[in-house]
Coordinates of C-alpha atoms in Angstrom, one line a residue:
M1312 CA -65.6 -39.4 -1.5
A1313 CA -62.3 -37.5 -0.7
P1314 CA -61.7 -34.3 -2.7
L1315 CA -59.7 -34.8 -5.8
H1316 CA -56.6 -33.0 -4.5
T1317 CA -56.5 -35.1 -1.4
V1318 CA -56.3 -38.2 -3.4
I1319 CA -53.6 -36.8 -5.6
T1320 CA -51.6 -35.6 -2.6
L1321 CA -51.7 -39.1 -1.0
L1322 CA -50.8 -40.9 -4.2
G1323 CA -48.3 -38.3 -5.5
C1324 CA -45.9 -39.2 -2.7
V1325 CA -45.8 -42.9 -3.7
Y1326 CA -42.9 -43.9 -6.0
A1327 CA -43.1 -47.6 -6.8
V1328 CA -40.1 -48.8 -8.7
A1329 CA -41.0 -51.1 -11.5
A1330 CA -39.0 -54.2 -12.2
N1331 CA -37.6 -52.6 -15.3
S1332 CA -37.3 -48.9 -14.5
P1333 CA -36.9 -46.9 -17.7
V1334 CA -33.6 -45.4 -18.8
V1335 CA -33.3 -42.3 -21.0
D1336 CA -30.1 -41.6 -22.9
L1337 CA -29.4 -37.9 -23.1
G1338 CA -26.1 -38.3 -24.9
Y1339 CA -24.0 -36.9 -22.1
A1340 CA -25.6 -39.2 -19.4
K1341 CA -28.1 -41.9 -19.0
Y1342 CA -30.8 -41.4 -16.3
Q1343 CA -33.0 -44.1 -14.8
G1344 CA -36.4 -42.9 -13.7
V1345 CA -39.1 -44.2 -11.2
V1346 CA -42.5 -45.4 -12.2
D1347 CA -45.5 -44.4 -10.0
T1348 CA -47.7 -47.4 -10.6
H1349 CA -50.7 -45.8 -9.0
L1350 CA -50.7 -42.8 -11.3
N1351 CA -49.0 -44.3 -14.4
I1352 CA -46.4 -41.5 -14.3
T1353 CA -42.7 -41.9 -14.7
S1354 CA -40.5 -39.3 -12.8
F1355 CA -36.9 -38.4 -13.5
R1356 CA -36.0 -36.2 -10.6
G1357 CA -32.6 -34.4 -10.4
I1358 CA -31.4 -34.4 -14.1
R1359 CA -28.3 -32.3 -14.5
Y1360 CA -29.0 -29.8 -17.4
A1361 CA -25.8 -27.7 -17.1
A1362 CA -22.3 -27.9 -15.7
P1363 CA -21.7 -26.8 -12.1
P1364 CA -21.5 -23.0 -12.1
V1365 CA -18.5 -22.9 -9.7
G1366 CA -15.0 -21.4 -9.7
N1367 CA -14.4 -19.6 -13.0
L1368 CA -17.9 -20.5 -14.1
R1369 CA -19.4 -18.4 -11.3
W1370 CA -21.4 -15.5 -12.9
Q1371 CA -20.9 -17.0 -16.4
S1372 CA -23.6 -18.3 -18.7
A1373 CA -24.6 -21.9 -18.1
T1374 CA -22.6 -24.5 -20.1
A1375 CA -23.3 -28.1 -21.2
P1376 CA -22.6 -30.8 -18.6
S1377 CA -19.7 -33.1 -18.9
V1378 CA -20.2 -36.6 -20.2
V1379 CA -20.5 -39.2 -17.5
G1380 CA -20.6 -43.0 -17.8
G1381 CA -22.9 -45.5 -16.3
I1382 CA -26.5 -45.0 -15.3
Q1383 CA -27.5 -42.1 -13.1
Q1384 CA -30.3 -42.6 -10.7
A1385 CA -33.0 -40.0 -11.1
D1386 CA -35.0 -41.0 -8.0
A1387 CA -34.5 -38.1 -5.6
D1388 CA -35.1 -34.4 -5.6
P1389 CA -32.1 -32.3 -6.6
I1390 CA -30.1 -30.3 -4.0
Q1391 CA -31.3 -26.8 -3.7
C1392 CA -29.5 -23.7 -5.0
F1393 CA -28.2 -21.4 -2.2
Q1394 CA -31.2 -19.7 -0.6
G1395 CA -31.5 -16.1 0.6
V1396 CA -33.8 -14.5 3.2
L1397 CA -36.2 -11.7 2.9
G1398 CA -37.4 -9.4 5.7
G1399 CA -40.7 -7.6 6.1
A1400 CA -43.9 -8.8 7.8
A1401 CA -43.8 -11.9 9.9
T1402 CA -46.3 -13.4 7.5
N1403 CA -44.1 -12.9 4.5
P1404 CA -44.0 -16.3 2.7
L1405 CA -40.6 -15.6 1.3
T1406 CA -38.8 -16.3 4.6
V1407 CA -36.6 -19.3 5.4
R1408 CA -38.8 -22.0 6.8
D1409 CA -36.2 -24.7 7.1
D1410 CA -32.5 -25.4 6.5
P1411 CA -32.2 -27.9 3.7
V1412 CA -28.9 -28.9 2.1
Q1413 CA -27.9 -26.2 -0.4
S1414 CA -25.2 -25.9 -3.0
E1415 CA -23.8 -23.7 -5.7
D1416 CA -23.9 -26.9 -7.9
C1417 CA -27.6 -26.9 -8.4
L1418 CA -28.5 -26.7 -12.1
F1419 CA -30.9 -29.6 -12.2
L1420 CA -34.5 -30.2 -13.4
S1421 CA -37.1 -32.9 -13.0
V1422 CA -39.3 -34.4 -15.6
Y1423 CA -42.7 -36.1 -15.0
T1424 CA -44.2 -38.0 -17.9
P1425 CA -47.2 -40.3 -18.6
A1426 CA -46.1 -41.0 -22.1
L1427 CA -42.5 -42.3 -22.1
N1428 CA -43.2 -44.8 -24.8
S1429 CA -46.0 -43.1 -26.6
T1430 CA -45.8 -42.6 -30.4
V1431 CA -47.8 -39.4 -30.1
P1432 CA -45.9 -36.6 -28.2
L1433 CA -47.8 -34.6 -25.6
P1434 CA -47.7 -30.9 -24.9
T1435 CA -45.0 -29.9 -22.5
L1436 CA -45.5 -27.7 -19.4
V1437 CA -42.4 -26.1 -17.8
W1438 CA -42.8 -24.8 -14.2
I1439 CA -40.5 -21.9 -13.1
H1440 CA -40.6 -21.5 -9.3
G1441 CA -41.0 -18.1 -7.5
G1442 CA -39.4 -16.9 -4.3
G1443 CA -38.2 -13.3 -4.9
Y1444 CA -35.2 -14.5 -6.9
V1445 CA -33.6 -15.7 -3.6
Q1446 CA -35.6 -18.8 -2.7
G1447 CA -37.3 -21.8 -4.2
S1448 CA -36.4 -25.2 -5.6
A1449 CA -37.7 -28.1 -7.7
S1450 CA -38.2 -30.2 -4.6
Q1451 CA -41.1 -28.0 -3.5
Y1452 CA -43.2 -28.7 -6.6
N1453 CA -44.4 -32.2 -7.5
G1454 CA -44.8 -32.0 -11.3
G1455 CA -46.6 -35.3 -11.2
E1456 CA -49.6 -33.5 -9.7
L1457 CA -49.8 -31.3 -12.9
V1458 CA -49.7 -34.4 -15.0
R1459 CA -52.4 -36.0 -13.0
E1460 CA -54.6 -32.9 -13.0
S1461 CA -54.3 -32.8 -16.8
N1462 CA -55.7 -36.3 -17.2
N1463 CA -52.2 -37.4 -18.1
E1464 CA -52.2 -35.1 -21.2
V1465 CA -49.0 -33.1 -20.4
V1466 CA -45.3 -33.8 -19.7
A1467 CA -44.2 -31.6 -16.8
V1468 CA -40.8 -30.2 -16.2
V1469 CA -39.7 -28.4 -13.0
I1470 CA -36.5 -26.4 -13.2
Q1471 CA -34.0 -24.8 -10.8
Y1472 CA -31.8 -21.8 -11.4
R1473 CA -29.2 -19.7 -9.5
L1474 CA -30.6 -17.4 -6.9
G1475 CA -29.6 -14.3 -5.0
L1476 CA -26.2 -12.9 -5.7
F1477 CA -25.1 -16.2 -7.3
G1478 CA -27.7 -15.6 -10.0
F1479 CA -28.3 -11.9 -10.2
L1480 CA -25.2 -9.9 -9.2
A1481 CA -24.8 -7.1 -11.7
G1482 CA -22.4 -4.2 -12.4
E1483 CA -19.7 -3.2 -14.9
Q1484 CA -17.3 -6.0 -13.9
I1485 CA -19.9 -8.7 -14.4
K1486 CA -20.7 -7.3 -17.8
E1487 CA -17.1 -7.2 -18.9
H1488 CA -15.9 -10.5 -17.5
G1489 CA -19.0 -12.6 -16.9
A1490 CA -22.7 -12.9 -17.7
L1491 CA -25.4 -10.6 -16.3
N1492 CA -28.8 -12.1 -15.4
A1493 CA -27.1 -15.5 -14.9
G1494 CA -30.2 -16.9 -13.2
L1495 CA -32.4 -16.0 -16.2
L1496 CA -29.8 -17.5 -18.6
D1497 CA -30.0 -20.7 -16.5
Q1498 CA -33.7 -20.8 -17.2
E1499 CA -33.2 -20.2 -20.9
F1500 CA -30.6 -23.0 -21.0
A1501 CA -33.1 -25.3 -19.3
L1502 CA -35.7 -24.3 -21.9
R1503 CA -33.2 -25.1 -24.7
W1504 CA -32.6 -28.4 -22.9
V1505 CA -36.3 -29.1 -23.1
N1506 CA -36.3 -28.1 -26.8
Q1507 CA -33.6 -30.6 -27.5
N1508 CA -34.5 -33.5 -25.2
I1509 CA -38.1 -33.5 -24.2
H1510 CA -39.1 -35.8 -27.1
K1511 CA -37.1 -38.5 -25.3
F1512 CA -39.7 -38.3 -22.5
G1513 CA -42.7 -38.3 -24.8
G1514 CA -43.1 -34.5 -24.9
D1515 CA -43.5 -32.2 -27.9
P1516 CA -40.8 -29.6 -28.2
N1517 CA -43.1 -27.5 -30.5
E1518 CA -45.9 -27.4 -27.9
V1519 CA -44.3 -25.9 -24.9
A1520 CA -46.0 -23.8 -22.3
I1521 CA -44.0 -22.0 -19.6
W1522 CA -45.7 -21.2 -16.3
G1523 CA -44.5 -19.5 -13.2
Q1524 CA -45.7 -17.9 -10.0
S1525 CA -44.5 -14.6 -8.4
A1526 CA -40.8 -14.1 -9.4
G1527 CA -41.2 -17.3 -11.4
C1528 CA -43.6 -15.5 -13.8
G1529 CA -43.0 -11.8 -13.5
G1530 CA -39.3 -12.2 -13.1
S1531 CA -39.0 -15.2 -15.3
V1532 CA -42.0 -15.9 -17.7
L1533 CA -42.3 -12.1 -18.4
Q1534 CA -38.5 -11.9 -18.9
H1535 CA -38.6 -14.8 -21.4
V1536 CA -41.5 -13.2 -23.2
I1537 CA -39.4 -10.1 -23.9
A1538 CA -36.0 -11.8 -24.1
N1539 CA -33.7 -11.1 -27.1
D1540 CA -36.1 -8.4 -28.3
G1541 CA -38.7 -11.1 -28.9
K1542 CA -36.4 -13.0 -31.3
T1543 CA -35.4 -16.0 -29.3
S1544 CA -34.4 -18.7 -31.8
P1545 CA -35.5 -21.3 -32.1
P1546 CA -38.8 -20.4 -30.4
L1547 CA -38.7 -22.1 -26.9
F1548 CA -42.4 -21.9 -26.0
R1549 CA -45.7 -21.1 -27.6
A1550 CA -47.8 -20.2 -24.6
A1551 CA -47.0 -18.3 -21.4
M1552 CA -48.9 -18.5 -18.1
T1553 CA -48.4 -16.3 -15.0
S1554 CA -49.7 -16.5 -11.5
S1555 CA -49.1 -13.2 -9.8
A1556 CA -46.6 -11.7 -12.2
F1557 CA -43.9 -10.0 -10.1
L1558 CA -42.0 -7.2 -11.8
H1559 CA -39.3 -5.8 -9.5
T1560 CA -37.2 -2.7 -10.2
Q1561 CA -35.1 -3.6 -13.2
Y1562 CA -32.3 -1.1 -13.5
P1563 CA -29.6 -0.8 -16.2
Y1564 CA -26.8 -3.1 -15.2
N1565 CA -24.4 -0.2 -14.8
G1566 CA -26.8 2.1 -12.9
R1567 CA -26.1 3.5 -9.5
I1568 CA -27.9 0.8 -7.5
P1569 CA -26.6 -2.4 -9.2
Q1570 CA -23.1 -1.1 -9.1
T1571 CA -23.4 -0.1 -5.5
L1572 CA -24.6 -3.5 -4.7
F1573 CA -21.7 -5.1 -6.5
N1574 CA -19.3 -2.9 -4.5
E1575 CA -21.1 -3.9 -1.2
V1576 CA -20.8 -7.6 -2.0
A1577 CA -17.1 -7.2 -2.8
A1578 CA -16.5 -5.3 0.4
Q1579 CA -18.3 -7.8 2.6
A1580 CA -16.4 -10.6 0.9
G1581 CA -13.1 -8.8 1.4
C1582 CA -12.6 -8.2 -2.3
S1583 CA -12.5 -4.4 -2.5
D1584 CA -9.8 -3.9 -5.2
A1585 CA -9.5 -3.5 -8.9
E1586 CA -9.7 -7.3 -9.4
A1587 CA -12.8 -7.7 -7.3
L1588 CA -14.5 -10.2 -9.6
D1589 CA -11.5 -12.5 -9.8
C1590 CA -11.3 -12.3 -6.0
L1591 CA -15.1 -13.1 -5.7
R1592 CA -14.7 -16.1 -7.9
A1593 CA -12.0 -17.4 -5.6
V1594 CA -14.1 -17.0 -2.4
D1595 CA -15.4 -20.3 -1.1
S1596 CA -19.1 -20.8 -1.5
V1597 CA -19.9 -20.9 2.2
S1598 CA -18.4 -17.5 2.8
L1599 CA -20.1 -16.1 -0.2
Q1600 CA -23.4 -17.5 1.0
D1601 CA -22.9 -15.6 4.3
V1602 CA -22.7 -12.4 2.2
N1603 CA -25.8 -13.5 0.3
L1604 CA -27.8 -14.0 3.5
N1605 CA -26.7 -10.7 4.9
M1606 CA -27.5 -8.8 1.7
T1607 CA -30.9 -10.4 1.0
A1608 CA -32.1 -9.9 4.5
A1609 CA -32.5 -6.2 3.7
G1610 CA -35.3 -6.9 1.2
F1611 CA -38.9 -6.0 1.7
Q1612 CA -38.0 -3.4 4.4
G1613 CA -36.2 -6.0 6.5
T1614 CA -34.8 -5.4 9.9
Q1615 CA -31.2 -5.6 8.7
K1616 CA -30.3 -2.4 6.9
L1617 CA -27.2 -1.9 4.7
T1618 CA -25.4 1.4 5.0
C1619 CA -24.6 1.5 1.3
C1620 CA -27.9 2.3 -0.2
S1621 CA -31.7 2.2 -0.3
L1622 CA -32.6 -1.1 -1.8
G1623 CA -36.3 -1.0 -2.7
T1624 CA -38.2 -4.3 -2.5
I1625 CA -35.5 -6.9 -3.0
T1626 CA -31.7 -6.9 -3.3
F1627 CA -30.8 -9.1 -6.3
A1628 CA -33.0 -9.2 -9.4
P1629 CA -32.8 -9.1 -13.2
V1630 CA -31.3 -6.0 -14.8
V1631 CA -31.5 -4.5 -18.2
D1632 CA -28.3 -5.9 -19.7
G1633 CA -28.5 -4.6 -23.3
S1634 CA -28.7 -8.0 -25.0
F1635 CA -30.8 -10.7 -23.3
I1636 CA -33.0 -8.0 -21.8
A1637 CA -32.4 -5.2 -24.2
Q1638 CA -34.6 -2.6 -22.7
S1639 CA -37.1 -2.1 -19.8
P1640 CA -39.9 -4.6 -19.6
T1641 CA -42.5 -1.9 -19.9
A1642 CA -41.0 -0.5 -23.1
A1643 CA -40.5 -3.9 -24.6
L1644 CA -44.1 -4.9 -23.9
A1645 CA -45.4 -1.6 -25.3
Q1646 CA -43.5 -2.3 -28.5
R1647 CA -44.8 -5.9 -28.5
K1648 CA -41.4 -7.4 -29.1
L1649 CA -42.5 -10.7 -27.8
N1650 CA -41.8 -14.4 -27.7
G1651 CA -44.8 -16.7 -27.5
E1652 CA -48.2 -16.6 -29.1
I1653 CA -50.7 -16.5 -26.3
L1654 CA -51.0 -15.7 -22.6
L1655 CA -53.1 -16.6 -19.5
S1656 CA -52.6 -14.6 -16.3
V1657 CA -54.1 -14.8 -12.8
T1658 CA -53.6 -12.5 -9.9
N1659 CA -54.8 -12.7 -6.2
L1660 CA -57.2 -10.1 -4.8
N1661 CA -54.8 -9.1 -2.0
E1662 CA -51.4 -9.4 -3.4
G1663 CA -49.5 -7.0 -1.2
F1664 CA -50.8 -7.9 2.2
L1665 CA -48.3 -10.5 3.3
F1666 CA -45.3 -8.2 2.6
V1667 CA -46.5 -5.3 4.7
N1668 CA -46.5 -5.1 8.5
Q1669 CA -50.2 -4.3 9.1
T1670 CA -49.6 -2.9 12.6
A1671 CA -46.7 -0.5 11.7
N1672 CA -47.2 3.2 11.6
Y1673 CA -46.1 4.0 8.0
N1674 CA -45.3 7.4 6.5
V1675 CA -46.5 6.7 3.0
T1676 CA -44.2 9.3 1.4
D1677 CA -41.1 7.8 3.1
Y1678 CA -42.2 4.3 2.1
M1679 CA -42.5 5.4 -1.5
R1680 CA -39.0 6.8 -1.6
N1681 CA -37.6 3.6 -0.1
L1682 CA -39.6 1.3 -2.4
Y1683 CA -38.5 3.3 -5.5
P1684 CA -35.3 5.1 -4.7
L1685 CA -35.3 7.1 -7.9
F1686 CA -38.7 8.8 -7.1
G1687 CA -38.6 12.5 -6.4
S1688 CA -41.1 14.4 -4.3
K1689 CA -43.4 15.0 -7.3
E1690 CA -43.8 11.2 -8.0
S1691 CA -44.1 10.3 -4.3
E1692 CA -46.7 12.9 -3.7
A1693 CA -48.7 11.8 -6.8
A1694 CA -48.7 8.2 -5.6
V1695 CA -49.7 9.2 -2.0
S1696 CA -52.6 11.2 -3.5
L1697 CA -53.7 8.3 -5.8
Y1698 CA -53.9 5.9 -2.8
S1699 CA -55.3 8.3 -0.2
S1700 CA -58.7 6.7 -0.4
F1701 CA -57.4 3.4 1.0
G1702 CA -57.9 4.5 4.6
S1703 CA -55.0 3.7 6.9
P1704 CA -51.3 4.2 5.9
A1705 CA -50.8 0.4 6.1
A1706 CA -53.7 -0.2 3.7
A1707 CA -52.3 2.4 1.3
V1708 CA -48.8 0.8 1.5
T1709 CA -50.3 -2.6 1.0
A1710 CA -52.1 -1.5 -2.2
I1711 CA -49.0 0.4 -3.5
L1712 CA -46.7 -2.6 -3.2
G1713 CA -49.3 -5.1 -4.5
E1714 CA -50.4 -3.1 -7.4
S1715 CA -47.1 -1.6 -8.5
T1716 CA -45.1 -4.9 -8.4
L1717 CA -47.7 -7.6 -9.0
V1718 CA -51.1 -6.6 -10.3
C1719 CA -50.3 -3.8 -12.8
P1720 CA -47.4 -5.7 -14.4
T1721 CA -50.0 -8.4 -15.2
Y1722 CA -52.1 -5.9 -17.1
L1723 CA -49.0 -4.7 -19.0
L1724 CA -48.5 -8.3 -20.1
L1725 CA -52.1 -8.7 -21.1
N1726 CA -52.1 -5.5 -23.1
A1727 CA -49.1 -6.8 -25.0
F1728 CA -51.2 -9.8 -26.2
P1729 CA -54.5 -8.0 -27.2
G1730 CA -57.0 -10.6 -28.3
D1731 CA -54.6 -13.4 -27.5
S1732 CA -54.8 -13.5 -23.7
Y1733 CA -57.0 -14.5 -20.8
K1734 CA -57.2 -12.9 -17.3
G1735 CA -58.3 -14.5 -14.1
Q1736 CA -58.5 -13.4 -10.4
Y1737 CA -58.2 -15.7 -7.4
A1738 CA -60.5 -14.1 -4.8
I1739 CA -61.1 -16.9 -2.2
P1740 CA -60.6 -15.0 1.1
P1741 CA -58.1 -13.9 2.2
S1742 CA -56.6 -14.3 -1.3
Y1743 CA -53.1 -13.3 -0.4
H1744 CA -50.1 -13.6 -2.6
G1745 CA -49.4 -17.3 -3.1
S1746 CA -52.8 -18.5 -1.9
D1747 CA -53.5 -20.0 -5.3
V1748 CA -50.3 -22.2 -5.4
V1749 CA -51.6 -25.1 -3.3
N1750 CA -54.5 -25.5 -5.7
Y1751 CA -52.0 -26.4 -8.5
F1752 CA -49.7 -28.3 -6.2
P1753 CA -51.7 -29.9 -3.3
S1754 CA -48.5 -31.2 -1.7
F1755 CA -46.9 -27.7 -1.7
T1756 CA -46.0 -26.9 1.9
A1757 CA -43.1 -24.4 1.7
W1758 CA -45.3 -21.6 2.9
G1759 CA -47.3 -23.7 5.4
E1760 CA -50.7 -22.8 3.8
P1761 CA -53.3 -25.5 3.3
I1762 CA -56.0 -25.3 0.6
I1763 CA -58.3 -22.5 1.8
F1764 CA -61.4 -23.7 0.0
N1765 CA -61.2 -27.5 -0.3
N1766 CA -64.2 -27.8 -2.7
T1767 CA -63.7 -30.3 -5.5
D1768 CA -65.7 -28.5 -8.1
F1769 CA -63.9 -25.2 -7.4
I1770 CA -60.4 -26.7 -7.4
N1771 CA -61.1 -28.6 -10.6
A1772 CA -62.5 -25.4 -12.3
F1773 CA -59.6 -23.3 -11.2
T1774 CA -56.8 -25.6 -12.1
Q1775 CA -58.4 -26.8 -15.3
G1776 CA -58.2 -23.2 -16.7
F1777 CA -54.4 -23.4 -16.7
L1778 CA -54.0 -27.0 -17.8
S1779 CA -56.6 -26.8 -20.6
F1780 CA -54.8 -23.7 -21.8
A1781 CA -51.4 -25.5 -21.7
V1782 CA -52.8 -28.3 -23.8
N1783 CA -55.2 -26.5 -26.1
L1784 CA -54.3 -22.8 -25.9
D1785 CA -57.8 -22.2 -24.7
P1786 CA -59.2 -22.6 -21.2
N1787 CA -62.6 -23.2 -22.7
V1788 CA -61.5 -26.5 -24.4
K1789 CA -61.7 -28.4 -21.2
L1790 CA -59.8 -31.6 -20.3
R1791 CA -62.6 -32.6 -18.0
P1792 CA -66.0 -31.0 -17.2
S1793 CA -65.9 -28.0 -15.0
I1794 CA -68.3 -25.3 -13.7
T1795 CA -66.3 -22.4 -15.2
P1796 CA -68.5 -20.4 -17.7
L1797 CA -67.2 -19.2 -21.0
W1798 CA -63.9 -17.4 -20.5
Q1799 CA -63.7 -14.4 -22.8
K1800 CA -60.3 -13.2 -24.1
W1801 CA -58.9 -10.1 -22.7
S1802 CA -58.4 -6.9 -24.7
P1803 CA -57.8 -3.3 -23.8
T1804 CA -61.2 -2.4 -25.2
Y1805 CA -63.0 -5.4 -23.6
E1806 CA -61.5 -5.7 -20.1
T1807 CA -63.2 -8.9 -18.9
E1808 CA -61.7 -11.4 -16.5
M1809 CA -62.8 -14.5 -14.7
V1810 CA -63.1 -14.2 -10.9
F1811 CA -62.8 -17.4 -8.9
N1812 CA -64.6 -16.8 -5.5
K1813 CA -67.1 -18.5 -3.2
T1814 CA -70.4 -17.4 -1.7
E1815 CA -71.2 -16.8 2.0
A1816 CA -72.7 -20.3 1.9
D1817 CA -69.4 -21.8 0.8
A1818 CA -70.5 -22.6 -2.7
P1819 CA -68.2 -21.9 -5.7
D1820 CA -68.8 -18.5 -7.3
I1821 CA -67.1 -18.2 -10.6
A1822 CA -68.1 -15.5 -13.0
A1823 CA -66.8 -13.0 -15.6
T1824 CA -66.5 -9.4 -14.5
T1825 CA -65.2 -6.1 -15.9
T1826 CA -61.9 -4.9 -14.5
S1827 CA -62.2 -1.9 -12.2
G1828 CA -61.7 1.4 -14.0
A1829 CA -60.1 2.9 -10.8
L1830 CA -57.5 0.1 -10.8
Q1831 CA -56.7 0.6 -14.4
S1832 CA -56.2 4.4 -13.7
R1833 CA -53.7 3.5 -11.0
C1834 CA -51.9 1.1 -13.3
E1835 CA -51.7 3.8 -15.9
F1836 CA -49.8 5.9 -13.3
W1837 CA -47.3 3.1 -12.7
R1838 CA -46.8 2.7 -16.4
S1839 CA -46.1 6.4 -16.8
V1840 CA -43.3 6.4 -14.2
H1841 CA -41.7 3.1 -15.2
N1842 CA -38.4 4.8 -16.0
L1843 CA -38.2 5.7 -12.3
T1844 CA -39.5 2.5 -10.9
G1845 CA -37.1 0.6 -13.1
Q1846 CA -39.9 -1.4 -14.6

């Protein structure tokens, strides 16, 4: 018998249009979906949830779409938002793999439902893609696979949001005459769309779980957990799920680095005057995308360097704006000013590996100062000492990047939900950043990685943790039988997590373990310097 995910992958690509394809009236538009007769799932791909953010709406909050007549066909993936490029190791998954059609007019989402005509609404699962805030799209993730893996017990939504400088340009002028964190505000607008409309697709607006990977969770799920000082109204989700929570430097919007980046964008676009923002809004999107590509190429120690500044890990990312993100994520989490009730988080064993050139001859102190430009010699030397036992400079740099931006932020999140969170680790070798994604989405090919351990029992156990949590708020209340043992809740005094691995004989090896004390000590260091890392 073929492994479960192989079957799903084959069937998930089949969209058989029924004779009477369903139509959903959203008030501003009617959308006709497509019925997958094999899986009994109806998809609505490419629903516009906001007006095109172009012209004077560039760097403004998302607004409601205009009313359109007739019936819109929701039978194709939406056009991608403008994509950026990140440098670093050749293995970096966040590099441009193809050249799909892209546009500034990209605020669309897709809905996958098994319960369009059901009288009993189903829990809703919203997927927020990762990609370092510069890449990713709804077309890369078939939400129907999540529905199928849940035994048709969820309605899945996959959203898009503005990326790169289009979504995350900051500075004084944006604050005064636009909207900071436009990409995050797109996501919130999409969540409000779900709150208002998902019942028309058989989903329950009161039982929403948000899930993201990499920048989709650390930069998005985490941000929505702390948004509006934990007072988002109405509540837009009850459960949060993160896969490799990525927390980049998140400076105050008017800090030296965000303002310098704004000035550099303006200069490259030929808008270096007092009315730079007005000028930037008048620049055609293709020319502005050229600037976006040039600027984002400097991320993750890329080969293209800007003369303006040291950029740290990536160029454009969320900032502390004083309202939507009122304070640093670390401070907000410590004060437990939170949206959502419960959390499930998973990390990969080797999170930093793909982003570091393993053959380069690194000076760890110099690397630290480039990664975190606000570090002084005291902080850099402390970090170098803390990671001195990792052997080679490349190994130390790999651990520093992986733990400071991906692993330790996950524990910050967990500690903010004491007794109401679960922690897992994906450890199937080589367990790089993103290795877990293809288990959730077997048709995912954006990074060119196949399923590493194609074992039906293992894949079922791993994915069921998330999906059972989305439906029941508890990974132990299983949607289908699995080999995962009892998954204990996480707490700072009982640091237990579920490790998903395999034996040397290629048998699933899933067991609870206690988190490393040495790791927690290193995470405490990163917490103590969060004002300098911008986290």
